[in-house]
Short mmCIF file of C-alpha atoms and ligand atoms in Angstrom, two decimals:
data_model
loop_
_atom_site.label_atom_id
_atom_site.label_comp_id
_atom_site.label_asym_id
_atom_site.label_seq_id
_atom_site.Cartn_x
_atom_site.Cartn_y
_atom_site.Cartn_z
CA UNK A 928 97.05 66.37 5.42
CA UNK A 929 93.46 65.86 4.80
CA UNK A 930 91.54 68.61 3.08
CA UNK A 931 89.13 68.77 5.87
CA UNK A 932 91.83 69.68 8.29
CA UNK A 933 93.34 72.13 5.82
CA UNK A 934 90.01 73.80 5.46
CA UNK A 935 89.70 74.10 9.15
CA UNK A 936 93.10 75.42 9.51
CA UNK A 937 92.63 77.99 6.75
CA UNK A 938 89.41 79.15 8.64
CA UNK A 939 91.32 79.57 11.95
CA UNK A 940 93.89 81.71 9.99
CA UNK A 941 91.07 83.84 8.62
CA UNK A 942 89.63 83.98 12.13
CA UNK A 943 92.93 85.35 13.49
CA UNK A 944 93.12 87.93 10.71
CA UNK A 945 89.61 89.22 11.42
CA UNK A 946 88.23 91.22 14.36
CA UNK A 947 84.68 89.96 13.79
CA UNK A 948 83.27 88.34 16.79
CA UNK A 949 81.82 85.42 15.19
CA UNK A 950 83.03 83.92 11.86
CA UNK A 951 81.65 80.46 12.52
CA UNK A 952 79.80 79.82 9.46
CA UNK A 953 77.19 77.14 9.29
CA UNK A 954 79.26 75.30 6.45
CA UNK A 955 82.39 75.47 8.73
CA UNK A 956 80.36 74.01 11.62
CA UNK A 957 79.06 71.01 9.67
CA UNK A 958 82.53 70.36 8.35
CA UNK A 959 83.79 70.46 11.92
CA UNK A 960 80.91 68.02 12.95
CA UNK A 961 81.76 65.50 10.01
CA UNK A 962 85.38 65.82 10.89
CA UNK A 963 84.78 65.08 14.55
CA UNK A 964 82.93 61.87 13.58
CA UNK A 965 85.81 60.31 11.84
CA UNK A 966 87.29 57.29 13.85
CA UNK A 967 90.26 57.96 16.23
CA UNK A 968 93.83 57.50 14.90
CA UNK A 969 96.40 55.57 16.89
CA UNK A 970 99.56 57.34 17.31
CA UNK A 971 101.52 54.92 19.53
CA UNK A 972 105.16 54.81 18.86
CA UNK A 973 108.05 52.99 20.57
CA UNK A 974 109.21 56.23 22.28
CA UNK A 975 105.56 56.68 23.73
CA UNK A 976 105.53 53.02 24.80
CA UNK A 977 108.81 53.53 26.85
CA UNK A 978 107.15 56.71 28.21
CA UNK A 979 104.25 54.61 29.55
CA UNK A 980 106.43 52.21 31.49
CA UNK A 981 105.34 52.42 35.03
CA UNK A 982 107.52 51.89 38.18
CA UNK A 983 106.33 51.19 41.80
CA UNK A 984 108.31 51.87 44.90
CA UNK A 985 107.82 50.34 48.17
CA UNK A 986 106.68 52.98 50.80
CA UNK A 987 105.43 50.94 53.61
CA UNK A 988 104.47 47.27 54.33
CA UNK A 989 100.86 48.16 53.68
CA UNK A 990 101.01 50.30 50.57
CA UNK A 991 103.21 50.85 47.64
CA UNK A 992 103.65 54.44 46.32
CA UNK A 993 103.10 54.89 42.57
CA UNK A 994 105.84 56.99 40.88
CA UNK A 995 104.36 56.45 37.52
CA UNK A 996 102.69 58.86 35.00
CA UNK A 997 100.38 56.06 33.96
CA UNK A 998 98.83 54.94 37.11
CA UNK A 999 97.39 57.22 39.84
CA UNK A 1000 97.65 56.97 43.60
CA UNK A 1001 93.91 56.40 44.56
CA UNK A 1002 92.17 55.31 47.68
CA UNK A 1003 91.89 51.60 47.73
CA UNK A 1004 87.97 51.70 47.58
CA UNK A 1005 88.03 54.00 44.66
CA UNK A 1006 90.64 52.20 42.45
CA UNK A 1007 89.12 50.70 39.42
CA UNK A 1008 90.15 46.88 38.72
CA UNK A 1009 92.66 48.07 35.90
CA UNK A 1010 94.32 50.46 38.43
CA UNK A 1011 94.15 47.97 41.24
CA UNK A 1012 95.99 45.51 38.98
CA UNK A 1013 98.83 47.94 38.78
CA UNK A 1014 99.20 48.62 42.57
CA UNK A 1015 101.19 45.85 43.99
CA UNK A 1016 102.30 45.39 47.53
CA UNK A 1017 105.97 44.61 46.91
CA UNK A 1018 109.04 45.17 48.94
CA UNK A 1019 111.18 46.23 45.99
CA UNK A 1020 110.96 48.49 42.94
CA UNK A 1021 109.88 46.97 39.78
CA UNK A 1022 108.83 47.76 36.18
CA UNK A 1023 105.27 46.85 34.96
CA UNK A 1024 104.65 46.13 31.31
CA UNK A 1025 103.39 49.14 29.39
CA UNK A 1026 99.60 49.69 29.10
CA UNK A 1027 98.48 49.23 25.51
CA UNK A 1028 96.20 51.76 23.92
CA UNK A 1029 93.20 49.14 24.54
CA UNK A 1030 94.16 48.91 28.24
CA UNK A 1031 94.31 52.75 28.49
CA UNK A 1032 90.94 53.13 26.86
CA UNK A 1033 89.42 50.49 29.28
CA UNK A 1034 90.94 52.44 32.04
CA UNK A 1035 89.45 55.63 30.69
CA UNK A 1036 86.03 54.07 30.21
CA UNK A 1037 85.96 52.84 33.73
CA UNK A 1038 86.77 56.42 34.99
CA UNK A 1039 84.10 57.71 32.58
CA UNK A 1040 81.41 55.19 34.13
CA UNK A 1041 82.42 56.39 37.60
CA UNK A 1042 81.99 59.97 36.78
CA UNK A 1043 78.52 59.33 35.15
CA UNK A 1044 77.66 57.59 38.58
CA UNK A 1045 79.19 60.49 40.66
CA UNK A 1046 76.73 62.44 42.94
CA UNK A 1047 79.61 63.81 45.33
CA UNK A 1048 78.50 67.34 44.61
CA UNK A 1049 75.13 68.94 43.79
CA UNK A 1050 76.07 69.34 40.10
CA UNK A 1051 75.54 65.55 39.83
CA UNK A 1052 71.98 65.87 40.51
CA UNK A 1053 71.19 68.84 38.28
CA UNK A 1054 73.20 67.82 35.06
CA UNK A 1055 71.51 66.18 32.18
CA UNK A 1056 74.72 64.18 31.35
CA UNK A 1057 77.98 64.01 32.81
CA UNK A 1058 80.84 64.98 30.39
CA UNK A 1059 84.12 63.00 31.25
CA UNK A 1060 86.05 63.92 28.24
CA UNK A 1061 86.96 62.27 24.92
CA UNK A 1062 89.74 61.72 22.56
CA UNK A 1063 92.92 59.64 21.93
CA UNK A 1064 93.82 57.43 24.96
CA UNK A 1065 97.47 57.72 23.91
CA UNK A 1066 97.33 61.53 23.12
CA UNK A 1067 100.61 63.55 23.51
CA UNK A 1068 98.59 66.63 23.83
CA UNK A 1069 95.58 67.33 26.26
CA UNK A 1070 93.25 70.29 26.22
CA UNK A 1071 91.57 71.06 29.55
CA UNK A 1072 88.72 73.50 29.76
CA UNK A 1073 86.62 74.73 32.84
CA UNK A 1074 83.30 72.65 32.62
CA UNK A 1075 80.42 71.78 30.45
CA UNK A 1076 78.18 74.26 29.11
CA UNK A 1077 74.48 73.82 27.69
CA UNK A 1078 75.41 72.00 24.59
CA UNK A 1079 77.98 69.69 26.31
CA UNK A 1080 75.31 69.03 29.15
CA UNK A 1081 72.89 67.99 26.42
CA UNK A 1082 75.13 65.75 24.52
CA UNK A 1083 77.61 64.46 27.22
CA UNK A 1084 80.64 65.40 24.94
CA UNK A 1085 83.31 68.18 25.79
CA UNK A 1086 83.46 71.35 23.61
CA UNK A 1087 80.94 70.82 21.12
CA UNK A 1088 79.16 74.24 21.10
CA UNK A 1089 80.47 77.58 19.68
CA UNK A 1090 83.49 77.58 21.69
CA UNK A 1091 84.21 73.94 20.87
CA UNK A 1092 83.98 74.77 17.20
CA UNK A 1093 86.66 77.37 17.50
CA UNK A 1094 88.75 74.79 19.54
CA UNK A 1095 88.44 72.64 16.60
CA UNK A 1096 89.85 75.28 14.36
CA UNK A 1097 92.68 75.90 16.70
CA UNK A 1098 93.56 72.31 16.90
CA UNK A 1099 93.45 72.12 13.03
CA UNK A 1100 95.69 75.26 12.71
CA UNK A 1101 98.25 73.31 14.79
CA UNK A 1102 98.14 70.58 12.16
CA UNK A 1103 96.31 68.12 14.39
CA UNK A 1104 92.91 66.70 14.38
CA UNK A 1105 90.38 66.57 17.29
CA UNK A 1106 90.94 62.84 17.40
CA UNK A 1107 94.62 63.16 17.97
CA UNK A 1108 94.19 64.87 21.17
CA UNK A 1109 92.27 64.28 24.46
CA UNK A 1110 89.74 66.97 25.56
CA UNK A 1111 88.54 67.16 29.02
CA UNK A 1112 87.25 69.64 31.74
CA UNK A 1113 88.02 70.58 35.26
CA UNK A 1114 84.44 70.00 36.30
CA UNK A 1115 82.61 67.05 34.68
CA UNK A 1116 79.00 68.25 35.11
CA UNK A 1117 77.35 71.47 33.96
CA UNK A 1118 77.64 74.29 36.52
CA UNK A 1119 74.45 76.36 36.15
CA UNK A 1120 73.49 79.81 37.58
CA UNK A 1121 69.89 78.45 37.96
CA UNK A 1122 70.32 74.57 38.41
CA UNK A 1123 66.44 74.22 38.22
CA UNK A 1124 66.30 75.15 34.45
CA UNK A 1125 69.08 73.10 32.52
CA UNK A 1126 67.07 73.94 29.38
CA UNK A 1127 67.93 77.73 29.71
CA UNK A 1128 70.53 79.29 27.50
CA UNK A 1129 72.91 81.69 29.08
CA UNK A 1130 72.68 79.72 32.36
CA UNK A 1131 76.43 78.64 32.50
CA UNK A 1132 78.70 79.75 35.28
CA UNK A 1133 82.34 78.57 36.21
CA UNK A 1134 82.69 75.66 38.75
CA UNK A 1135 83.31 76.90 42.29
CA UNK A 1136 86.23 75.90 44.38
CA UNK A 1137 84.38 73.09 46.19
CA UNK A 1138 83.07 71.52 42.86
CA UNK A 1139 86.56 71.71 41.54
CA UNK A 1140 88.10 69.92 44.56
CA UNK A 1141 85.46 67.13 44.38
CA UNK A 1142 85.90 66.44 40.63
CA UNK A 1143 89.76 67.05 40.55
CA UNK A 1144 90.65 63.42 41.28
CA UNK A 1145 88.73 62.24 38.17
CA UNK A 1146 90.75 64.47 35.94
CA UNK A 1147 94.09 63.57 37.66
CA UNK A 1148 93.31 59.91 37.01
CA UNK A 1149 92.59 60.73 33.33
CA UNK A 1150 95.69 62.60 33.00
CA UNK A 1151 97.62 59.72 34.66
CA UNK A 1152 96.08 57.13 32.40
CA UNK A 1153 96.78 59.20 29.10
CA UNK A 1154 100.23 60.36 30.31
CA UNK A 1155 100.41 63.13 27.75
CA UNK A 1156 103.51 65.18 27.40
CA UNK A 1157 101.80 68.58 27.00
CA UNK A 1158 98.68 70.18 28.41
CA UNK A 1159 96.94 73.30 27.43
CA UNK A 1160 94.77 74.87 29.96
CA UNK A 1161 92.04 76.74 28.47
CA UNK A 1162 91.09 79.92 30.43
CA UNK A 1163 91.72 81.13 33.87
CA UNK A 1164 89.67 78.50 35.72
CA UNK A 1165 91.65 75.75 34.33
CA UNK A 1166 95.08 77.57 34.47
CA UNK A 1167 94.40 78.30 38.21
CA UNK A 1168 93.14 74.90 39.09
CA UNK A 1169 96.22 73.14 37.27
CA UNK A 1170 99.19 75.68 37.66
CA UNK A 1171 98.70 78.23 40.42
CA UNK A 1172 95.56 79.67 42.01
CA UNK A 1173 97.45 82.68 43.21
CA UNK A 1174 98.25 84.10 39.80
CA UNK A 1175 96.01 85.57 36.91
CA UNK A 1176 95.81 84.02 33.70
CA UNK A 1177 97.66 86.90 32.24
CA UNK A 1178 100.54 86.11 34.46
CA UNK A 1179 100.44 82.26 33.71
CA UNK A 1180 100.15 82.38 30.09
CA UNK A 1181 102.89 82.56 27.60
CA UNK A 1182 105.24 80.17 29.14
CA UNK A 1183 105.52 76.48 29.97
CA UNK A 1184 105.03 75.29 33.64
CA UNK A 1185 105.56 71.74 34.97
CA UNK A 1186 102.31 70.10 35.87
CA UNK A 1187 102.01 68.86 39.53
CA UNK A 1188 99.08 66.68 40.44
CA UNK A 1189 97.72 66.26 44.01
CA UNK A 1190 97.13 62.55 43.82
CA UNK A 1191 99.76 61.21 41.52
CA UNK A 1192 103.46 61.65 41.52
CA UNK A 1193 104.51 61.94 37.89
CA UNK A 1194 107.45 60.15 36.71
CA UNK A 1195 107.43 61.64 33.30
CA UNK A 1196 107.23 65.48 33.49
CA UNK A 1197 104.18 67.03 31.74
CA UNK A 1198 104.54 70.57 30.56
CA UNK A 1199 101.44 72.77 30.83
CA UNK A 1200 100.86 76.10 29.20
CA UNK A 1201 97.83 78.43 29.79
CA UNK A 1202 96.03 80.27 27.00
CA UNK A 1203 92.79 81.96 26.66
CA UNK A 1204 89.61 80.01 26.64
CA UNK A 1205 88.02 79.80 23.04
CA UNK A 1206 84.81 81.29 24.52
CA UNK A 1207 86.89 84.32 25.67
CA UNK A 1208 88.37 84.51 22.18
CA UNK A 1209 84.86 84.73 20.66
CA UNK A 1210 84.15 87.57 23.12
CA UNK A 1211 87.47 89.32 22.70
CA UNK A 1212 89.08 88.87 19.45
CA UNK A 1213 91.85 91.18 20.25
CA UNK A 1214 93.27 88.22 22.14
CA UNK A 1215 93.47 85.82 19.27
CA UNK A 1216 97.10 86.73 18.38
CA UNK A 1217 98.24 86.05 21.96
CA UNK A 1218 96.33 82.62 21.99
CA UNK A 1219 97.88 81.73 18.67
CA UNK A 1220 101.38 82.58 20.03
CA UNK A 1221 100.86 80.23 22.88
CA UNK A 1222 99.73 77.36 20.58
CA UNK A 1223 102.69 78.04 18.39
CA UNK A 1224 104.89 77.36 21.46
CA UNK A 1225 103.23 74.08 21.94
CA UNK A 1226 103.77 73.36 18.24
CA UNK A 1227 107.48 74.18 18.39
CA UNK A 1228 107.90 71.80 21.47
CA UNK A 1229 106.05 69.09 19.55
CA UNK A 1230 107.76 69.57 16.30
CA UNK A 1231 104.53 70.45 14.54
CA UNK A 1232 104.27 72.44 11.30
CA UNK A 1233 101.60 74.70 10.56
CA UNK A 1234 99.50 73.18 7.71
CA UNK A 1235 100.16 74.79 4.15
CA UNK A 1236 97.26 76.26 2.13
N1 URA B 2645 83.55 75.42 27.78
C1 URA B 2645 84.51 74.60 28.62
O1 URA B 2645 85.09 75.05 29.33
N2 URA B 2645 84.22 73.31 28.39
C2 URA B 2645 83.37 72.73 27.38
O2 URA B 2645 83.32 71.53 27.34
C3 URA B 2645 82.61 73.61 26.80
C4 URA B 2645 82.71 74.88 26.83
#
């Protein structure tokens, strides 16, 4: 375990034991930034490779239904070439070779380019930068938030503001690095209260139902490409969009659910747990213990140990 990870984990422990609203020191922030700039680590194992095997089942003469966790069902005109290569019109079931990390990264890059070009909803015209998401293309664990804020809009990267720095500490407390996981959002562009002023602070809002619906397919394709085993939904917007829009975060959190996607039938089940959004933890330090309990459930499932020291 690297010292930088230990230090971040120790700071998160300290954060848990204090009721102060903001214990994000400048030193901690710059360590987090330095940590984030380290190159991604590849964590492919034979088990993960088996997990990525995809299988296609004939559904009709014209289209084959994908029952894979690694490739989404997409409309023909929106398939990337990598996805299209995986969709075969065959009258029998067969197994495709696994996607390598490089192939997954290529697919994720293609999806990111589509997101950057997207103007399907008004957010596409008011954003400064689209924020597709980032991380390990072969991640076992994904974190999904609601949508980019001011900092993310300016840099085109997810969770890099104050909430993101707390998320880094939460990840480190789990014994992981930011580069081990994949971090994305439900909405890929900054939802603003006043879209005419992207330079204003305090101008963030949650994505609305229409924006979520339009953006959903991008996220589903990312999940299908990565094929994680676990997803952590950060906050009520992500929890409702991914688990159940009829329940509150309070009712959804604290237990695992099975993730169901609208456009992809997952062959390998993905477990999803909801917890508090880091921004909510900054506002309500009383919720930190419950959030940590949720993360510990994920750690237990993944066989992760809390870093020592
Ligand atoms: N909040 C989110 O939900 N996502 C981000 O990327 C940043 C803040």
